[in-house]
PDB file of C-alpha atoms (C1' of nucleotides) in Angstrom:
ATOM      1  CA  MET A   1       0.000   0.000   0.000  1.00  0.00           C
ATOM      2  CA  ALA A   2       3.103   2.211   0.041  1.00  0.00           C
ATOM      3  CA  MET A   3       2.253   3.920   3.296  1.00  0.00           C
ATOM      4  CA  GLU A   4       4.993   6.497   3.348  1.00  0.00           C
ATOM      5  CA  GLY A   5       4.261  10.060   4.488  1.00  0.00           C
ATOM      6  CA  PRO A   6       2.364  11.307   1.414  1.00  0.00           C
ATOM      7  CA  SER A   7      -0.012   8.331   1.576  1.00  0.00           C
ATOM      8  CA  LEU A   8      -0.957   9.331   5.110  1.00  0.00           C
ATOM      9  CA  VAL A   9      -1.652  12.886   3.992  1.00  0.00           C
ATOM     10  CA  ILE A  10      -4.062  11.423   1.451  1.00  0.00           C
ATOM     11  CA  ALA A  11      -5.596   9.192   4.131  1.00  0.00           C
ATOM     12  CA  ALA A  12      -6.112  12.188   6.407  1.00  0.00           C
ATOM     13  CA  GLU A  13      -7.944  13.971   3.603  1.00  0.00           C
ATOM     14  CA  GLU A  14     -10.118  10.928   3.076  1.00  0.00           C
ATOM     15  CA  PHE A  15     -10.992  10.937   6.781  1.00  0.00           C
ATOM     16  CA  GLU A  16     -12.181  14.543   6.781  1.00  0.00           C
ATOM     17  CA  GLN A  17     -15.693  13.277   6.093  1.00  0.00           C
ATOM     18  CA  PHE A  18     -15.713  11.786   9.618  1.00  0.00           C
ATOM     19  CA  LEU A  19     -14.775  14.936  11.501  1.00  0.00           C
ATOM     20  CA  ASN A  20     -16.993  15.902  14.442  1.00  0.00           C
ATOM     21  CA  LEU A  21     -19.008  12.743  14.130  1.00  0.00           C
ATOM     22  CA  LYS A  22     -19.482  10.311  16.958  1.00  0.00           C
ATOM     23  CA  ILE A  23     -17.784   6.918  17.049  1.00  0.00           C
ATOM     24  CA  GLN A  24     -20.730   4.526  17.253  1.00  0.00           C
ATOM     25  CA  LYS A  25     -18.735   1.356  17.675  1.00  0.00           C
ATOM     26  CA  ALA A  26     -15.084   0.435  18.242  1.00  0.00           C
ATOM     27  CA  THR A  27     -13.799  -3.144  18.021  1.00  0.00           C
ATOM     28  CA  GLY A  28     -10.703  -5.007  16.933  1.00  0.00           C
ATOM     29  CA  SER A  29      -7.792  -7.154  18.058  1.00  0.00           C
ATOM     30  CA  SER A  30      -5.552  -4.333  19.246  1.00  0.00           C
ATOM     31  CA  ALA A  31      -5.344  -3.745  22.998  1.00  0.00           C
ATOM     32  CA  LEU A  32      -7.140  -0.415  23.105  1.00  0.00           C
ATOM     33  CA  PRO A  33      -9.745   1.168  25.409  1.00  0.00           C
ATOM     34  CA  MET A  34     -12.591   0.429  22.987  1.00  0.00           C
ATOM     35  CA  ALA A  35     -15.340   1.536  25.411  1.00  0.00           C
ATOM     36  CA  LYS A  36     -13.642   4.899  25.788  1.00  0.00           C
ATOM     37  CA  ILE A  37     -13.135   5.346  22.051  1.00  0.00           C
ATOM     38  CA  LYS A  38     -16.796   4.676  21.432  1.00  0.00           C
ATOM     39  CA  LYS A  39     -17.917   7.754  23.331  1.00  0.00           C
ATOM     40  CA  GLU A  40     -15.670  10.116  21.438  1.00  0.00           C
ATOM     41  CA  GLN A  41     -16.022  12.403  18.470  1.00  0.00           C
ATOM     42  CA  LEU A  42     -13.242  12.692  15.928  1.00  0.00           C
ATOM     43  CA  ARG A  43     -11.853  16.228  16.218  1.00  0.00           C
ATOM     44  CA  LEU A  44      -8.797  16.149  14.007  1.00  0.00           C
ATOM     45  CA  VAL A  45      -7.149  13.744  11.562  1.00  0.00           C
ATOM     46  CA  THR A  46      -3.594  14.406  10.554  1.00  0.00           C
ATOM     47  CA  SER A  47      -0.209  12.790  10.155  1.00  0.00           C
ATOM     48  CA  TRP A  48       3.365  13.333  11.188  1.00  0.00           C
ATOM     49  CA  GLY A  49       5.739  11.381   9.031  1.00  0.00           C
ATOM     50  CA  LYS A  50       4.498   7.812   9.048  1.00  0.00           C
ATOM     51  CA  HIS A  51       2.292   8.368  12.105  1.00  0.00           C
ATOM     52  CA  PHE A  52      -1.406   8.592  11.313  1.00  0.00           C
ATOM     53  CA  LEU A  53      -3.202  10.524  14.046  1.00  0.00           C
ATOM     54  CA  LEU A  54      -6.848  10.339  15.035  1.00  0.00           C
ATOM     55  CA  VAL A  55      -7.440  13.039  17.612  1.00  0.00           C
ATOM     56  CA  PHE A  56     -10.361  12.990  20.048  1.00  0.00           C
ATOM     57  CA  ASP A  57     -11.225  15.369  22.903  1.00  0.00           C
ATOM     58  CA  SER A  58      -9.402  13.595  25.708  1.00  0.00           C
ATOM     59  CA  PHE A  59      -6.824  11.457  23.866  1.00  0.00           C
ATOM     60  CA  ALA A  60      -5.574  10.503  20.428  1.00  0.00           C
ATOM     61  CA  LEU A  61      -4.731   7.315  18.566  1.00  0.00           C
ATOM     62  CA  ARG A  62      -1.393   7.020  16.803  1.00  0.00           C
ATOM     63  CA  ILE A  63      -1.481   4.470  14.026  1.00  0.00           C
ATOM     64  CA  HIS A  64       1.674   3.194  12.370  1.00  0.00           C
ATOM     65  CA  PHE A  65       1.218   1.034   9.298  1.00  0.00           C
ATOM     66  CA  LEU A  66       4.714  -0.455   9.443  1.00  0.00           C
ATOM     67  CA  MET A  67       5.577  -2.499   6.338  1.00  0.00           C
ATOM     68  CA  PHE A  68       2.257  -4.146   5.573  1.00  0.00           C
ATOM     69  CA  GLY A  69      -0.442  -2.073   7.196  1.00  0.00           C
ATOM     70  CA  SER A  70      -3.535  -0.873   5.390  1.00  0.00           C
ATOM     71  CA  TYR A  71      -6.928   0.673   5.951  1.00  0.00           C
ATOM     72  CA  ARG A  72     -10.266   0.279   4.213  1.00  0.00           C
ATOM     73  CA  ILE A  73     -13.515   2.207   4.351  1.00  0.00           C
ATOM     74  CA  ASN A  74     -16.688   0.120   3.944  1.00  0.00           C
ATOM     75  CA  ARG A  75     -14.812  -2.656   2.141  1.00  0.00           C
ATOM     76  CA  PRO A  76     -13.446  -5.123   4.700  1.00  0.00           C
ATOM     77  CA  ARG A  77     -10.789  -7.606   3.676  1.00  0.00           C
ATOM     78  CA  GLU A  78     -11.925 -11.197   3.586  1.00  0.00           C
ATOM     79  CA  ASN A  79     -10.805 -13.458   6.440  1.00  0.00           C
ATOM     80  CA  ARG A  80      -8.878 -10.705   8.180  1.00  0.00           C
ATOM     81  CA  VAL A  81      -9.366  -9.460  11.708  1.00  0.00           C
ATOM     82  CA  PRO A  82      -8.796  -5.724  11.863  1.00  0.00           C
ATOM     83  CA  LYS A  83      -6.598  -4.286  14.585  1.00  0.00           C
ATOM     84  CA  LEU A  84      -9.237  -1.608  14.886  1.00  0.00           C
ATOM     85  CA  GLN A  85     -12.682  -1.192  13.386  1.00  0.00           C
ATOM     86  CA  LEU A  86     -14.644   2.032  13.829  1.00  0.00           C
ATOM     87  CA  ARG A  87     -18.239   2.733  12.932  1.00  0.00           C
ATOM     88  CA  ILE A  88     -18.841   6.404  12.279  1.00  0.00           C
ATOM     89  CA  ALA A  89     -22.173   7.659  10.951  1.00  0.00           C
ATOM     90  CA  GLY A  90     -22.972   4.340   9.327  1.00  0.00           C
ATOM     91  CA  ASP A  91     -19.557   3.972   7.701  1.00  0.00           C
ATOM     92  CA  GLU A  92     -17.160   1.226   8.739  1.00  0.00           C
ATOM     93  CA  ILE A  93     -13.443   1.924   8.887  1.00  0.00           C
ATOM     94  CA  TYR A  94     -10.977  -0.969   9.122  1.00  0.00           C
ATOM     95  CA  PHE A  95      -7.299  -0.809  10.084  1.00  0.00           C
ATOM     96  CA  TYR A  96      -5.187  -3.881   9.356  1.00  0.00           C
ATOM     97  CA  SER A  97      -1.729  -4.973  10.388  1.00  0.00           C
ATOM     98  CA  CYS A  98      -0.740  -1.767  12.069  1.00  0.00           C
ATOM     99  CA  ALA A  99       0.600  -0.694  15.464  1.00  0.00           C
ATOM    100  CA  ILE A 100      -1.878   1.491  17.326  1.00  0.00           C
ATOM    101  CA  LYS A 101      -1.076   3.404  20.463  1.00  0.00           C
ATOM    102  CA  GLU A 102      -3.081   5.725  22.660  1.00  0.00           C
ATOM    103  CA  VAL A 103      -1.357   9.097  23.062  1.00  0.00           C
ATOM    104  CA  ALA A 104      -2.263  12.474  24.561  1.00  0.00           C
ATOM    105  CA  SER A 105      -4.613  14.650  22.541  1.00  0.00           C
ATOM    106  CA  ASP A 106      -2.231  17.638  22.383  1.00  0.00           C
ATOM    107  CA  ILE A 107      -0.390  16.305  19.374  1.00  0.00           C
ATOM    108  CA  GLU A 108       0.958  19.715  18.405  1.00  0.00           C
ATOM    109  CA  GLY A 109       3.344  19.536  21.312  1.00  0.00           C
ATOM    110  CA  GLN A 110       4.325  15.924  20.749  1.00  0.00           C
ATOM    111  CA  TYR A 111       6.002  16.328  17.396  1.00  0.00           C
ATOM    112  CA  ASP A 112       8.558  18.529  15.753  1.00  0.00           C
ATOM    113  CA  TRP A 113       6.601  19.383  12.626  1.00  0.00           C
ATOM    114  CA  SER A 114       9.543  21.117  11.018  1.00  0.00           C
ATOM    115  CA  ARG A 115      11.047  17.646  10.442  1.00  0.00           C
ATOM    116  CA  ASP A 116       8.170  16.293   8.406  1.00  0.00           C
ATOM    117  CA  ILE A 117       8.798  16.915   4.720  1.00  0.00           C
ATOM    118  CA  MET A 118       5.012  16.867   4.181  1.00  0.00           C
ATOM    119  CA  SER A 119       4.355  19.573   6.768  1.00  0.00           C
ATOM    120  CA  LYS A 120       3.884  23.271   6.139  1.00  0.00           C
ATOM    121  CA  ALA A 121       6.303  23.813   9.012  1.00  0.00           C
ATOM    122  CA  TRP A 122       9.120  21.893   7.294  1.00  0.00           C
ATOM    123  CA  THR A 123      12.346  23.839   7.003  1.00  0.00           C
ATOM    124  CA  MET A 124      15.308  23.215   4.754  1.00  0.00           C
ATOM    125  CA  PRO A 125      18.113  24.800   6.846  1.00  0.00           C
ATOM    126  CA  LYS A 126      17.286  22.576   9.786  1.00  0.00           C
ATOM    127  CA  ALA A 127      17.571  19.435   7.660  1.00  0.00           C
ATOM    128  CA  CYS A 128      20.865  20.625   6.160  1.00  0.00           C
ATOM    129  CA  ARG A 129      22.300  21.332   9.591  1.00  0.00           C
ATOM    130  CA  LYS A 130      21.287  17.925  10.917  1.00  0.00           C
ATOM    131  CA  ILE A 131      22.779  16.098   7.976  1.00  0.00           C
ATOM    132  CA  ALA A 132      26.057  17.966   8.298  1.00  0.00           C
ATOM    133  CA  GLU A 133      26.346  16.752  11.893  1.00  0.00           C
ATOM    134  CA  THR A 134      27.084  13.214  10.665  1.00  0.00           C
ATOM    135  CA  PRO A 135      29.670  13.576   7.876  1.00  0.00           C
ATOM    136  CA  ARG A 136      30.570   9.881   7.855  1.00  0.00           C
ATOM    137  CA  ARG A 137      27.079   8.605   7.223  1.00  0.00           C
ATOM    138  CA  PHE A 138      25.874   7.409   3.853  1.00  0.00           C
ATOM    139  CA  VAL A 139      23.137   9.436   2.186  1.00  0.00           C
ATOM    140  CA  CYS A 140      20.975   6.292   1.914  1.00  0.00           C
ATOM    141  CA  ASP A 141      20.907   6.107   5.734  1.00  0.00           C
ATOM    142  CA  VAL A 142      20.389   9.840   6.193  1.00  0.00           C
ATOM    143  CA  LEU A 143      17.292   9.870   3.990  1.00  0.00           C
ATOM    144  CA  MET A 144      15.689   7.058   5.985  1.00  0.00           C
ATOM    145  CA  ASP A 145      16.378   8.840   9.283  1.00  0.00           C
ATOM    146  CA  GLN A 146      12.960   9.793  10.617  1.00  0.00           C
ATOM    147  CA  GLU A 147      14.622  12.323  12.912  1.00  0.00           C
ATOM    148  CA  ILE A 148      15.692  14.289   9.840  1.00  0.00           C
ATOM    149  CA  PHE A 149      13.253  13.344   7.085  1.00  0.00           C
ATOM    150  CA  SER A 150      10.142  11.961   8.661  1.00  0.00           C
ATOM    151  CA  SER A 151       7.769  10.706   5.937  1.00  0.00           C
ATOM    152  CA  VAL A 152      10.561   9.321   3.755  1.00  0.00           C
ATOM    153  CA  GLY A 153      10.518   5.535   3.289  1.00  0.00           C
ATOM    154  CA  ASN A 154      12.518   3.180   1.112  1.00  0.00           C
ATOM    155  CA  ILE A 155      10.553   3.905  -2.062  1.00  0.00           C
ATOM    156  CA  MET A 156      11.050   7.629  -1.690  1.00  0.00           C
ATOM    157  CA  LYS A 157      14.680   7.172  -0.653  1.00  0.00           C
ATOM    158  CA  ASN A 158      15.538   5.404  -3.879  1.00  0.00           C
ATOM    159  CA  GLU A 159      13.673   7.780  -6.134  1.00  0.00           C
ATOM    160  CA  ILE A 160      15.009  10.878  -4.356  1.00  0.00           C
ATOM    161  CA  LEU A 161      18.589   9.616  -4.712  1.00  0.00           C
ATOM    162  CA  TYR A 162      17.945   9.044  -8.385  1.00  0.00           C
ATOM    163  CA  HIS A 163      16.669  12.581  -8.938  1.00  0.00           C
ATOM    164  CA  ALA A 164      19.553  14.003  -6.910  1.00  0.00           C
ATOM    165  CA  HIS A 165      21.961  11.962  -9.104  1.00  0.00           C
ATOM    166  CA  LEU A 166      23.576  10.481  -6.025  1.00  0.00           C
ATOM    167  CA  HIS A 167      24.934   7.014  -5.428  1.00  0.00           C
ATOM    168  CA  PRO A 168      23.298   5.626  -2.242  1.00  0.00           C
ATOM    169  CA  GLU A 169      26.664   5.132  -0.576  1.00  0.00           C
ATOM    170  CA  THR A 170      27.843   8.681  -1.070  1.00  0.00           C
ATOM    171  CA  LYS A 171      29.139   9.944   2.248  1.00  0.00           C
ATOM    172  CA  VAL A 172      27.716  13.162   3.644  1.00  0.00           C
ATOM    173  CA  SER A 173      31.244  14.593   3.749  1.00  0.00           C
ATOM    174  CA  GLU A 174      31.530  14.086  -0.010  1.00  0.00           C
ATOM    175  CA  LEU A 175      28.619  16.421  -0.695  1.00  0.00           C
ATOM    176  CA  ASP A 176      29.392  19.997  -1.554  1.00  0.00           C
ATOM    177  CA  VAL A 177      26.956  22.671  -0.413  1.00  0.00           C
ATOM    178  CA  SER A 178      24.979  22.737  -3.623  1.00  0.00           C
ATOM    179  CA  SER A 179      24.490  18.967  -3.828  1.00  0.00           C
ATOM    180  CA  LEU A 180      23.493  18.857  -0.165  1.00  0.00           C
ATOM    181  CA  LYS A 181      20.918  21.550  -0.790  1.00  0.00           C
ATOM    182  CA  GLY A 182      19.811  19.789  -3.934  1.00  0.00           C
ATOM    183  CA  LEU A 183      19.272  16.557  -2.045  1.00  0.00           C
ATOM    184  CA  VAL A 184      17.264  18.202   0.722  1.00  0.00           C
ATOM    185  CA  LYS A 185      15.157  20.134  -1.770  1.00  0.00           C
ATOM    186  CA  GLU A 186      14.506  16.962  -3.727  1.00  0.00           C
ATOM    187  CA  CYS A 187      13.067  15.288  -0.623  1.00  0.00           C
ATOM    188  CA  ARG A 188      10.465  17.979  -0.280  1.00  0.00           C
ATOM    189  CA  SER A 189       9.581  18.145  -3.951  1.00  0.00           C
ATOM    190  CA  TYR A 190       9.524  14.376  -4.410  1.00  0.00           C
ATOM    191  CA  GLY A 191       7.129  14.152  -1.460  1.00  0.00           C
ATOM    192  CA  LYS A 192       4.771  16.453  -3.300  1.00  0.00           C
ATOM    193  CA  ARG A 193       5.068  14.487  -6.529  1.00  0.00           C
ATOM    194  CA  PHE A 194       4.569  11.185  -4.699  1.00  0.00           C
ATOM    195  CA  TYR A 195       1.396  12.668  -3.221  1.00  0.00           C
ATOM    196  CA  MET A 196       0.045  13.770  -6.579  1.00  0.00           C
ATOM    197  CA  TRP A 197       0.951  10.580  -8.401  1.00  0.00           C
ATOM    198  CA  LYS A 198      -0.486   8.371  -5.688  1.00  0.00           C
ATOM    199  CA  LYS A 199      -3.714  10.347  -5.684  1.00  0.00           C
ATOM    200  CA  ALA A 200      -3.946  10.002  -9.450  1.00  0.00           C
ATOM    201  CA  GLY A 201      -3.125   6.279  -9.303  1.00  0.00           C
ATOM    202  CA  LEU A 202       0.106   6.909 -11.201  1.00  0.00           C
ATOM    203  CA  LEU A 203       2.648   6.175  -8.509  1.00  0.00           C
ATOM    204  CA  ASN A 204       4.368   3.018  -9.781  1.00  0.00           C
ATOM    205  CA  ARG A 205       4.604   4.140 -13.349  1.00  0.00           C
ATOM    206  CA  ASN A 206       6.640   7.120 -12.209  1.00  0.00           C
ATOM    207  CA  TRP A 207       9.261   5.014 -10.482  1.00  0.00           C
ATOM    208  CA  ILE A 208      12.556   5.264 -12.302  1.00  0.00           C
ATOM    209  CA  VAL A 209      14.677   2.835 -10.289  1.00  0.00           C
ATOM    210  CA  PHE A 210      12.617   1.404  -7.424  1.00  0.00           C
ATOM    211  CA  ARG A 211      12.055  -2.292  -8.165  1.00  0.00           C
ATOM    212  CA  LYS A 212      13.064  -1.666 -11.748  1.00  0.00           C
ATOM    213  CA  LYS A 213      15.295  -3.883 -13.844  1.00  0.00           C
ATOM    214  CA  ILE A 214      16.409  -1.060 -16.091  1.00  0.00           C
ATOM    215  CA  CYS A 215      16.712   2.657 -15.453  1.00  0.00           C
ATOM    216  CA  GLY A 216      13.537   4.435 -16.545  1.00  0.00           C
ATOM    217  CA  VAL A 217      15.589   7.301 -17.939  1.00  0.00           C
ATOM    218  CA  CYS A 218      18.690   5.843 -19.614  1.00  0.00           C
ATOM    219  CA  GLY A 219      17.875   2.142 -19.892  1.00  0.00           C
ATOM    220  CA  HIS A 220      21.010   1.032 -18.075  1.00  0.00           C
ATOM    221  CA  ARG A 221      20.693  -2.021 -15.801  1.00  0.00           C
ATOM    222  CA  VAL A 222      19.563  -1.047 -12.288  1.00  0.00           C
ATOM    223  CA  THR A 223      21.706  -2.234  -9.383  1.00  0.00           C
ATOM    224  CA  ASN A 224      19.776  -3.753  -6.488  1.00  0.00           C
ATOM    225  CA  ARG A 225      21.722  -4.331  -3.328  1.00  0.00           C
ATOM    226  CA  VAL A 226      21.714  -3.872   0.413  1.00  0.00           C
ATOM    227  CA  THR A 227      23.363  -0.593   1.327  1.00  0.00           C
ATOM    228  CA  GLY A 228      24.300   1.433   4.376  1.00  0.00           C
ATOM    229  CA  ARG A 229      24.131   0.689   8.034  1.00  0.00           C
ATOM    230  CA  MET A 230      20.388   0.294   7.884  1.00  0.00           C
ATOM    231  CA  GLU A 231      20.877  -2.593   5.474  1.00  0.00           C
ATOM    232  CA  ARG A 232      17.929  -1.703   3.310  1.00  0.00           C
ATOM    233  CA  VAL A 233      17.917  -2.464  -0.380  1.00  0.00           C
ATOM    234  CA  SER A 234      18.853   0.353  -2.695  1.00  0.00           C
ATOM    235  CA  HIS A 235      17.927   0.407  -6.348  1.00  0.00           C
ATOM    236  CA  TYR A 236      20.142   2.696  -8.384  1.00  0.00           C
ATOM    237  CA  CYS A 237      21.566   3.359 -11.812  1.00  0.00           C
ATOM    238  CA  THR A 238      25.351   3.509 -11.816  1.00  0.00           C
ATOM    239  CA  ARG A 239      25.296   5.520 -15.018  1.00  0.00           C
ATOM    240  CA  CYS A 240      22.957   8.264 -13.737  1.00  0.00           C
ATOM    241  CA  GLN A 241      24.163   7.974 -10.134  1.00  0.00           C
ATOM    242  CA  PRO A 242      27.943   7.575 -10.232  1.00  0.00           C
ATOM    243  CA  ARG A 243      29.765   7.062  -6.975  1.00  0.00           C
ATOM    244  CA  PHE A 244      31.616  10.350  -7.205  1.00  0.00           C
ATOM    245  CA  LYS A 245      30.382  13.572  -8.648  1.00  0.00           C
TER     246      LYS A 245
ATOM    247  C1'  DT B   1       6.779 -23.326  -1.501  1.00  0.00           C
ATOM    248  C1'  DC B   2       9.834 -19.836  -0.246  1.00  0.00           C
ATOM    249  C1'  DC B   3      11.449 -15.443   0.504  1.00  0.00           C
ATOM    250  C1'  DA B   4      12.063 -10.655   0.317  1.00  0.00           C
ATOM    251  C1'  DA B   5      10.192  -6.452   1.556  1.00  0.00           C
ATOM    252  C1'  DT B   6       6.745   0.232   1.632  1.00  0.00           C
ATOM    253  C1'  DG B   7       9.294  -0.367   9.102  1.00  0.00           C
ATOM    254  C1'  DT B   8       9.671   0.010  13.861  1.00  0.00           C
ATOM    255  C1'  DT B   9      10.134  -1.711  18.625  1.00  0.00           C
ATOM    256  C1'  DT B  10      12.065  -4.655  22.008  1.00  0.00           C
ATOM    257  C1'  DC B  11      15.382  -7.463  24.021  1.00  0.00           C
ATOM    258  C1'  DG B  12      19.927  -8.910  25.401  1.00  0.00           C
ATOM    259  C1'  DC B  13      24.719  -8.167  25.434  1.00  0.00           C
ATOM    260  C1'  DC B  14      28.813  -5.560  25.949  1.00  0.00           C
TER     261       DC B  14
ATOM    262  C1'  DG C   1      22.909   3.630  31.028  1.00  0.00           C
ATOM    263  C1'  DG C   2      24.051   3.902  26.106  1.00  0.00           C
ATOM    264  C1'  DG C   3      24.950   1.815  21.845  1.00  0.00           C
ATOM    265  C1'  DC C   4      24.596  -1.839  19.056  1.00  0.00           C
ATOM    266  C1'  DG C   5      22.730  -5.817  16.598  1.00  0.00           C
ATOM    267  C1'  DA C   6      19.516  -9.534  16.376  1.00  0.00           C
ATOM    268  C1'  DA C   7      14.924 -10.913  16.713  1.00  0.00           C
ATOM    269  C1'  DA C   8      10.133 -10.118  16.669  1.00  0.00           C
ATOM    270  C1'  DC C   9       6.057  -8.768  14.387  1.00  0.00           C
ATOM    271  C1'  DA C  10       3.077  -9.240  10.159  1.00  0.00           C
ATOM    272  C1'  DT C  11       1.366  -9.587   5.016  1.00  0.00           C
ATOM    273  C1'  DT C  12       1.716 -10.167   0.261  1.00  0.00           C
ATOM    274  C1'  DG C  13       3.369 -10.708  -4.303  1.00  0.00           C
ATOM    275  C1'  DG C  14       6.707 -12.618  -7.180  1.00  0.00           C
TER     276       DG C  14
END
DNA sequence: TCCAATGTTTCGCC
DNA sequence: GGGCGAAACATTGG
């Protein structure tokens, strides 16, 4: 379901129809105070990075979709027990395979919104400064660091590195100021494109290297291998993304 | 049938 | 107590 940051922004928009409506029923396999949830009205739906936030008057629910999580509205999956199922105004919402936690309702104070590339509060200088603090790290690890680029997942990482023309195992110290700025800027702008493409159902066809056999731009064979300390797979084109600039 | 993979938390060891 | 790595969790498509 590709639940990286932009997908949660889309989900939050989809949930706007449920705002200020009462939860009529709350069930599911997750250990949550279902009786308490039932009495509440949904006051705010938003996201911070990969955290999907349902905010009620006296508490909030933080939903993380991890690798395989998904949600459905009025179309339950067959033979699947949802972690959480909510009935709101006759609609049924199902959350599957996700980690749900009760948190305080003052979510503004719980997150640094300037870190989320999908947030209005996101700032470029802050990201640049944070990256520069770890000169020995690989850019592939930096991009996946939720402390710096919350919202960015492995799909976005690979595509951002492509557009920034950077090899995944470029060290931060090897970046000059303009390529560092270019990388950070690309995160923000790719987030916006991801959002638009996903909404239009055009996400996969815009991937240039992620899970591709050949580079979508130059046709060169794509390299797929585990990179960085995080040991996540990177997909990259050695022709478009040479190791040194 | 098997295995990797859109990700994070928890546990145990130094 | 911090830092690190391994394991756990969970689902699906190739």
